[in-house]
Amino acid sequence: MIYLLFGLLCVAVTALPRMRRRHYWLFYRVHSLVLPVFVLATLAHSWTAWQYALVGLLLYALDKALQLRQYLAQLRVAHTVHLVRFDALNNGAVALTCTPL
């Protein structure tokens, strides 16, 4: 019980606007770590609570799936080039000519 209260206190402190703006990474990590614990504690307290949390959890999962899809698409775009020419310039630099695949 004390760990849950400590976690909720951390969530509350990092959710303060000033703290969130200055330390967004900390805000995001604390919320990401506490969310599963909070959901499990809620379900342990009241097994019927899943009915109320289901829509929010599904939207959260959909958001994370779309973020992963967008990230993977960016990786594919970043690595899909074909090297056409490789020229050494007079000043010691190298000129690369690439085309998309």
Tab-separated table of N, CA and C in Angstrom:
chain	number	residue	atom	x	y	z
A	1	MET	N	0.828	-1.194	0.000
A	1	MET	CA	0.000	0.000	0.000
A	1	MET	C	0.872	1.258	0.000
A	2	ILE	N	1.947	1.231	0.771
A	2	ILE	CA	2.813	2.403	0.857
A	2	ILE	C	3.514	2.657	-0.469
A	3	TYR	N	3.830	1.567	-1.208
A	3	TYR	CA	4.480	1.730	-2.510
A	3	TYR	C	3.531	2.361	-3.519
A	4	LEU	N	2.278	1.969	-3.445
A	4	LEU	CA	1.280	2.555	-4.345
A	4	LEU	C	1.102	4.042	-4.048
A	5	LEU	N	1.043	4.393	-2.789
A	5	LEU	CA	0.921	5.808	-2.424
A	5	LEU	C	2.151	6.595	-2.844
A	6	PHE	N	3.330	6.002	-2.692
A	6	PHE	CA	4.562	6.664	-3.130
A	6	PHE	C	4.559	6.850	-4.646
A	7	GLY	N	4.111	5.841	-5.379
A	7	GLY	CA	4.022	5.949	-6.839
A	7	GLY	C	3.054	7.034	-7.265
A	8	LEU	N	1.899	7.091	-6.606
A	8	LEU	CA	0.919	8.130	-6.934
A	8	LEU	C	1.443	9.523	-6.581
A	9	LEU	N	2.216	9.625	-5.497
A	9	LEU	CA	2.823	10.894	-5.140
A	9	LEU	C	3.836	11.323	-6.212
A	10	CYS	N	4.639	10.375	-6.695
A	10	CYS	CA	5.595	10.683	-7.774
A	10	CYS	C	4.870	11.129	-9.034
A	11	VAL	N	3.767	10.453	-9.367
A	11	VAL	CA	2.977	10.848	-10.536
A	11	VAL	C	2.445	12.258	-10.353
A	12	ALA	N	1.930	12.561	-9.181
A	12	ALA	CA	1.359	13.888	-8.925
A	12	ALA	C	2.425	14.973	-9.005
A	13	VAL	N	3.585	14.725	-8.433
A	13	VAL	CA	4.649	15.740	-8.436
A	13	VAL	C	5.165	15.970	-9.851
A	14	THR	N	5.399	14.901	-10.603
A	14	THR	CA	5.909	15.079	-11.965
A	14	THR	C	4.850	15.610	-12.918
A	15	ALA	N	3.581	15.552	-12.538
A	15	ALA	CA	2.519	16.076	-13.389
A	15	ALA	C	2.303	17.578	-13.201
A	16	LEU	N	2.942	18.163	-12.221
A	16	LEU	CA	2.822	19.610	-12.051
A	16	LEU	C	3.372	20.300	-13.295
A	17	PRO	N	2.679	21.335	-13.793
A	17	PRO	CA	3.076	21.942	-15.075
A	17	PRO	C	4.543	22.358	-15.149
A	18	ARG	N	5.041	22.977	-14.104
A	18	ARG	CA	6.434	23.436	-14.132
A	18	ARG	C	7.410	22.259	-14.198
A	19	MET	N	7.143	21.241	-13.408
A	19	MET	CA	7.992	20.049	-13.388
A	19	MET	C	7.916	19.312	-14.727
A	20	ARG	N	6.714	19.187	-15.249
A	20	ARG	CA	6.512	18.470	-16.506
A	20	ARG	C	7.230	19.164	-17.660
A	21	ARG	N	7.172	20.496	-17.712
A	21	ARG	CA	7.838	21.239	-18.789
A	21	ARG	C	9.349	21.145	-18.707
A	22	ARG	N	9.888	21.185	-17.506
A	22	ARG	CA	11.345	21.179	-17.349
A	22	ARG	C	11.945	19.781	-17.426
A	23	HIS	N	11.182	18.777	-16.988
A	23	HIS	CA	11.705	17.409	-16.924
A	23	HIS	C	10.702	16.446	-17.559
A	24	TYR	N	10.423	16.662	-18.841
A	24	TYR	CA	9.402	15.853	-19.500
A	24	TYR	C	9.779	14.380	-19.510
A	25	TRP	N	11.054	14.062	-19.724
A	25	TRP	CA	11.481	12.667	-19.776
A	25	TRP	C	11.152	11.965	-18.452
A	26	LEU	N	11.411	12.643	-17.341
A	26	LEU	CA	11.101	12.073	-16.029
A	26	LEU	C	9.594	11.883	-15.866
A	27	PHE	N	8.823	12.890	-16.262
A	27	PHE	CA	7.354	12.797	-16.220
A	27	PHE	C	6.871	11.581	-17.005
A	28	TYR	N	7.389	11.422	-18.220
A	28	TYR	CA	6.955	10.324	-19.087
A	28	TYR	C	7.328	8.965	-18.500
A	29	ARG	N	8.548	8.847	-18.001
A	29	ARG	CA	9.009	7.573	-17.445
A	29	ARG	C	8.244	7.194	-16.177
A	30	VAL	N	8.020	8.146	-15.301
A	30	VAL	CA	7.282	7.850	-14.068
A	30	VAL	C	5.870	7.391	-14.398
A	31	HIS	N	5.211	8.091	-15.313
A	31	HIS	CA	3.857	7.702	-15.681
A	31	HIS	C	3.846	6.337	-16.370
A	32	SER	N	4.844	6.056	-17.193
A	32	SER	CA	4.912	4.762	-17.880
A	32	SER	C	5.150	3.618	-16.901
A	33	LEU	N	5.924	3.861	-15.857
A	33	LEU	CA	6.199	2.815	-14.880
A	33	LEU	C	5.041	2.591	-13.911
A	34	VAL	N	4.357	3.643	-13.549
A	34	VAL	CA	3.299	3.536	-12.544
A	34	VAL	C	1.986	3.027	-13.150
A	35	LEU	N	1.748	3.277	-14.430
A	35	LEU	CA	0.484	2.881	-15.054
A	35	LEU	C	0.179	1.391	-14.902
A	36	PRO	N	1.089	0.471	-15.271
A	36	PRO	CA	0.749	-0.954	-15.112
A	36	PRO	C	0.502	-1.352	-13.654
A	37	VAL	N	1.276	-0.795	-12.751
A	37	VAL	CA	1.106	-1.106	-11.329
A	37	VAL	C	-0.264	-0.615	-10.851
A	38	PHE	N	-0.637	0.587	-11.259
A	38	PHE	CA	-1.919	1.153	-10.861
A	38	PHE	C	-3.080	0.327	-11.414
A	39	VAL	N	-2.967	-0.097	-12.675
A	39	VAL	CA	-4.030	-0.912	-13.283
A	39	VAL	C	-4.153	-2.247	-12.554
A	40	LEU	N	-3.026	-2.897	-12.275
A	40	LEU	CA	-3.074	-4.176	-11.553
A	40	LEU	C	-3.627	-4.013	-10.139
A	41	ALA	N	-3.243	-2.936	-9.468
A	41	ALA	CA	-3.761	-2.698	-8.118
A	41	ALA	C	-5.262	-2.429	-8.153
A	42	THR	N	-5.713	-1.718	-9.167
A	42	THR	CA	-7.147	-1.457	-9.302
A	42	THR	C	-7.909	-2.752	-9.537
A	43	LEU	N	-7.377	-3.614	-10.412
A	43	LEU	CA	-8.042	-4.888	-10.684
A	43	LEU	C	-8.015	-5.802	-9.462
A	44	ALA	N	-6.957	-5.739	-8.671
A	44	ALA	CA	-6.900	-6.545	-7.445
A	44	ALA	C	-7.925	-6.055	-6.431
A	45	HIS	N	-8.193	-4.767	-6.443
A	45	HIS	CA	-9.159	-4.199	-5.507
A	45	HIS	C	-10.585	-4.509	-5.931
A	46	SER	N	-10.851	-4.378	-7.212
A	46	SER	CA	-12.200	-4.604	-7.717
A	46	SER	C	-12.095	-5.226	-9.109
A	47	TRP	N	-12.390	-6.511	-9.204
A	47	TRP	CA	-12.227	-7.212	-10.461
A	47	TRP	C	-13.139	-6.656	-11.553
A	48	THR	N	-14.237	-6.014	-11.209
A	48	THR	CA	-15.137	-5.466	-12.220
A	48	THR	C	-14.672	-4.107	-12.741
A	49	ALA	N	-13.570	-3.579	-12.226
A	49	ALA	CA	-13.079	-2.276	-12.664
A	49	ALA	C	-12.582	-2.296	-14.102
A	50	TRP	N	-12.271	-3.478	-14.648
A	50	TRP	CA	-11.769	-3.548	-16.012
A	50	TRP	C	-12.785	-2.991	-17.002
A	51	GLN	N	-14.063	-3.086	-16.673
A	51	GLN	CA	-15.099	-2.561	-17.571
A	51	GLN	C	-14.956	-1.060	-17.761
A	52	TYR	N	-14.534	-0.370	-16.732
A	52	TYR	CA	-14.403	1.073	-16.798
A	52	TYR	C	-13.066	1.504	-17.395
A	53	ALA	N	-12.072	0.672	-17.261
A	53	ALA	CA	-10.729	1.006	-17.746
A	53	ALA	C	-10.489	0.518	-19.174
A	54	LEU	N	-11.336	-0.356	-19.673
A	54	LEU	CA	-11.084	-1.007	-20.950
A	54	LEU	C	-10.943	-0.016	-22.108
A	55	VAL	N	-11.838	0.937	-22.214
A	55	VAL	CA	-11.787	1.890	-23.327
A	55	VAL	C	-10.501	2.712	-23.279
A	56	GLY	N	-10.153	3.217	-22.121
A	56	GLY	CA	-8.927	3.999	-21.986
A	56	GLY	C	-7.682	3.182	-22.282
A	57	LEU	N	-7.640	1.935	-21.806
A	57	LEU	CA	-6.494	1.071	-22.059
A	57	LEU	C	-6.386	0.693	-23.535
A	58	LEU	N	-7.521	0.469	-24.180
A	58	LEU	CA	-7.492	0.167	-25.620
A	58	LEU	C	-7.014	1.370	-26.432
A	59	LEU	N	-7.458	2.554	-26.062
A	59	LEU	CA	-6.984	3.754	-26.760
A	59	LEU	C	-5.492	3.967	-26.534
A	60	TYR	N	-5.031	3.688	-25.328
A	60	TYR	CA	-3.604	3.799	-25.026
A	60	TYR	C	-2.808	2.801	-25.865
A	61	ALA	N	-3.288	1.560	-25.940
A	61	ALA	CA	-2.600	0.535	-26.726
A	61	ALA	C	-2.606	0.889	-28.210
A	62	LEU	N	-3.709	1.428	-28.702
A	62	LEU	CA	-3.779	1.864	-30.102
A	62	LEU	C	-2.787	2.984	-30.370
A	63	ASP	N	-2.695	3.943	-29.465
A	63	ASP	CA	-1.748	5.042	-29.610
A	63	ASP	C	-0.317	4.519	-29.666
A	64	LYS	N	0.029	3.592	-28.784
A	64	LYS	CA	1.387	3.032	-28.769
A	64	LYS	C	1.663	2.232	-30.040
A	65	ALA	N	0.670	1.505	-30.540
A	65	ALA	CA	0.851	0.742	-31.781
A	65	ALA	C	1.077	1.683	-32.965
A	66	LEU	N	0.337	2.782	-33.017
A	66	LEU	CA	0.522	3.753	-34.100
A	66	LEU	C	1.871	4.454	-34.001
A	67	GLN	N	2.326	4.739	-32.785
A	67	GLN	CA	3.653	5.324	-32.608
A	67	GLN	C	4.739	4.363	-33.084
A	68	LEU	N	4.595	3.081	-32.778
A	68	LEU	CA	5.567	2.086	-33.214
A	68	LEU	C	5.567	1.969	-34.739
A	69	ARG	N	4.383	1.974	-35.333
A	69	ARG	CA	4.280	1.909	-36.803
A	69	ARG	C	4.957	3.106	-37.454
A	70	GLN	N	4.731	4.291	-36.908
A	70	GLN	CA	5.347	5.502	-37.449
A	70	GLN	C	6.868	5.448	-37.288
A	71	TYR	N	7.338	4.967	-36.156
A	71	TYR	CA	8.773	4.856	-35.918
A	71	TYR	C	9.412	3.876	-36.903
A	72	LEU	N	8.777	2.725	-37.110
A	72	LEU	CA	9.319	1.732	-38.046
A	72	LEU	C	9.297	2.252	-39.476
A	73	ALA	N	8.272	3.031	-39.832
A	73	ALA	CA	8.217	3.616	-41.174
A	73	ALA	C	9.355	4.607	-41.370
A	74	GLN	N	9.684	5.366	-40.347
A	74	GLN	CA	10.804	6.304	-40.433
A	74	GLN	C	12.118	5.558	-40.587
A	75	LEU	N	12.263	4.421	-39.925
A	75	LEU	CA	13.480	3.622	-40.075
A	75	LEU	C	13.621	3.101	-41.493
A	76	ARG	N	12.506	2.655	-42.074
A	76	ARG	CA	12.559	2.150	-43.438
A	76	ARG	C	12.931	3.252	-44.415
A	77	VAL	N	12.372	4.447	-44.225
A	77	VAL	CA	12.676	5.569	-45.116
A	77	VAL	C	14.133	5.980	-44.976
A	78	ALA	N	14.646	5.965	-43.774
A	78	ALA	CA	16.011	6.399	-43.532
A	78	ALA	C	17.032	5.469	-44.179
A	79	HIS	N	16.695	4.214	-44.407
A	79	HIS	CA	17.668	3.255	-44.907
A	79	HIS	C	17.382	2.784	-46.332
A	80	THR	N	16.510	3.454	-47.034
A	80	THR	CA	16.178	2.999	-48.389
A	80	THR	C	16.755	3.940	-49.427
A	81	VAL	N	18.063	3.944	-49.563
A	81	VAL	CA	18.738	4.710	-50.609
A	81	VAL	C	19.715	3.792	-51.329
A	82	HIS	N	19.986	4.145	-52.562
A	82	HIS	CA	20.911	3.379	-53.383
A	82	HIS	C	22.057	4.302	-53.769
A	83	LEU	N	23.279	3.917	-53.456
A	83	LEU	CA	24.448	4.716	-53.779
A	83	LEU	C	24.725	4.602	-55.275
A	84	VAL	N	24.704	5.740	-55.969
A	84	VAL	CA	24.918	5.757	-57.410
A	84	VAL	C	26.360	6.115	-57.743
A	85	ARG	N	26.844	7.184	-57.115
A	85	ARG	CA	28.216	7.624	-57.410
A	85	ARG	C	28.936	8.005	-56.137
A	86	PHE	N	30.239	7.823	-56.175
A	86	PHE	CA	31.119	8.132	-55.060
A	86	PHE	C	32.311	8.860	-55.651
A	87	ASP	N	32.408	10.210	-55.435
A	87	ASP	CA	33.463	11.017	-56.052
A	87	ASP	C	34.319	11.678	-54.981
A	88	ALA	N	35.634	11.606	-55.167
A	88	ALA	CA	36.557	12.314	-54.280
A	88	ALA	C	36.757	13.721	-54.831
A	89	LEU	N	36.582	14.737	-53.981
A	89	LEU	CA	36.750	16.131	-54.392
A	89	LEU	C	38.174	16.589	-54.110
A	90	ASN	N	38.558	17.716	-54.683
A	90	ASN	CA	39.922	18.223	-54.551
A	90	ASN	C	40.296	18.580	-53.108
A	91	ASN	N	39.349	19.054	-52.307
A	91	ASN	CA	39.665	19.494	-50.952
A	91	ASN	C	39.661	18.349	-49.927
A	92	GLY	N	39.618	17.118	-50.387
A	92	GLY	CA	39.648	15.975	-49.493
A	92	GLY	C	38.278	15.482	-49.076
A	93	ALA	N	37.243	16.185	-49.496
A	93	ALA	CA	35.877	15.771	-49.173
A	93	ALA	C	35.409	14.711	-50.159
A	94	VAL	N	34.305	14.092	-49.834
A	94	VAL	CA	33.735	13.056	-50.690
A	94	VAL	C	32.320	13.460	-51.031
A	95	ALA	N	31.941	13.297	-52.310
A	95	ALA	CA	30.590	13.589	-52.758
A	95	ALA	C	29.865	12.256	-53.013
A	96	LEU	N	28.743	12.087	-52.362
A	96	LEU	CA	27.933	10.884	-52.542
A	96	LEU	C	26.685	11.253	-53.319
A	97	THR	N	26.338	10.489	-54.322
A	97	THR	CA	25.105	10.679	-55.067
A	97	THR	C	24.229	9.471	-54.803
A	98	CYS	N	23.052	9.702	-54.215
A	98	CYS	CA	22.150	8.614	-53.838
A	98	CYS	C	20.799	8.817	-54.501
A	99	THR	N	20.117	7.710	-54.743
A	99	THR	CA	18.740	7.759	-55.232
A	99	THR	C	17.894	6.846	-54.349
A	100	PRO	N	16.626	7.177	-54.186
A	100	PRO	CA	15.753	6.296	-53.385
A	100	PRO	C	15.519	4.983	-54.118
A	101	LEU	N	15.335	3.925	-53.357
A	101	LEU	CA	15.053	2.613	-53.960
A	101	LEU	C	13.617	2.519	-54.380
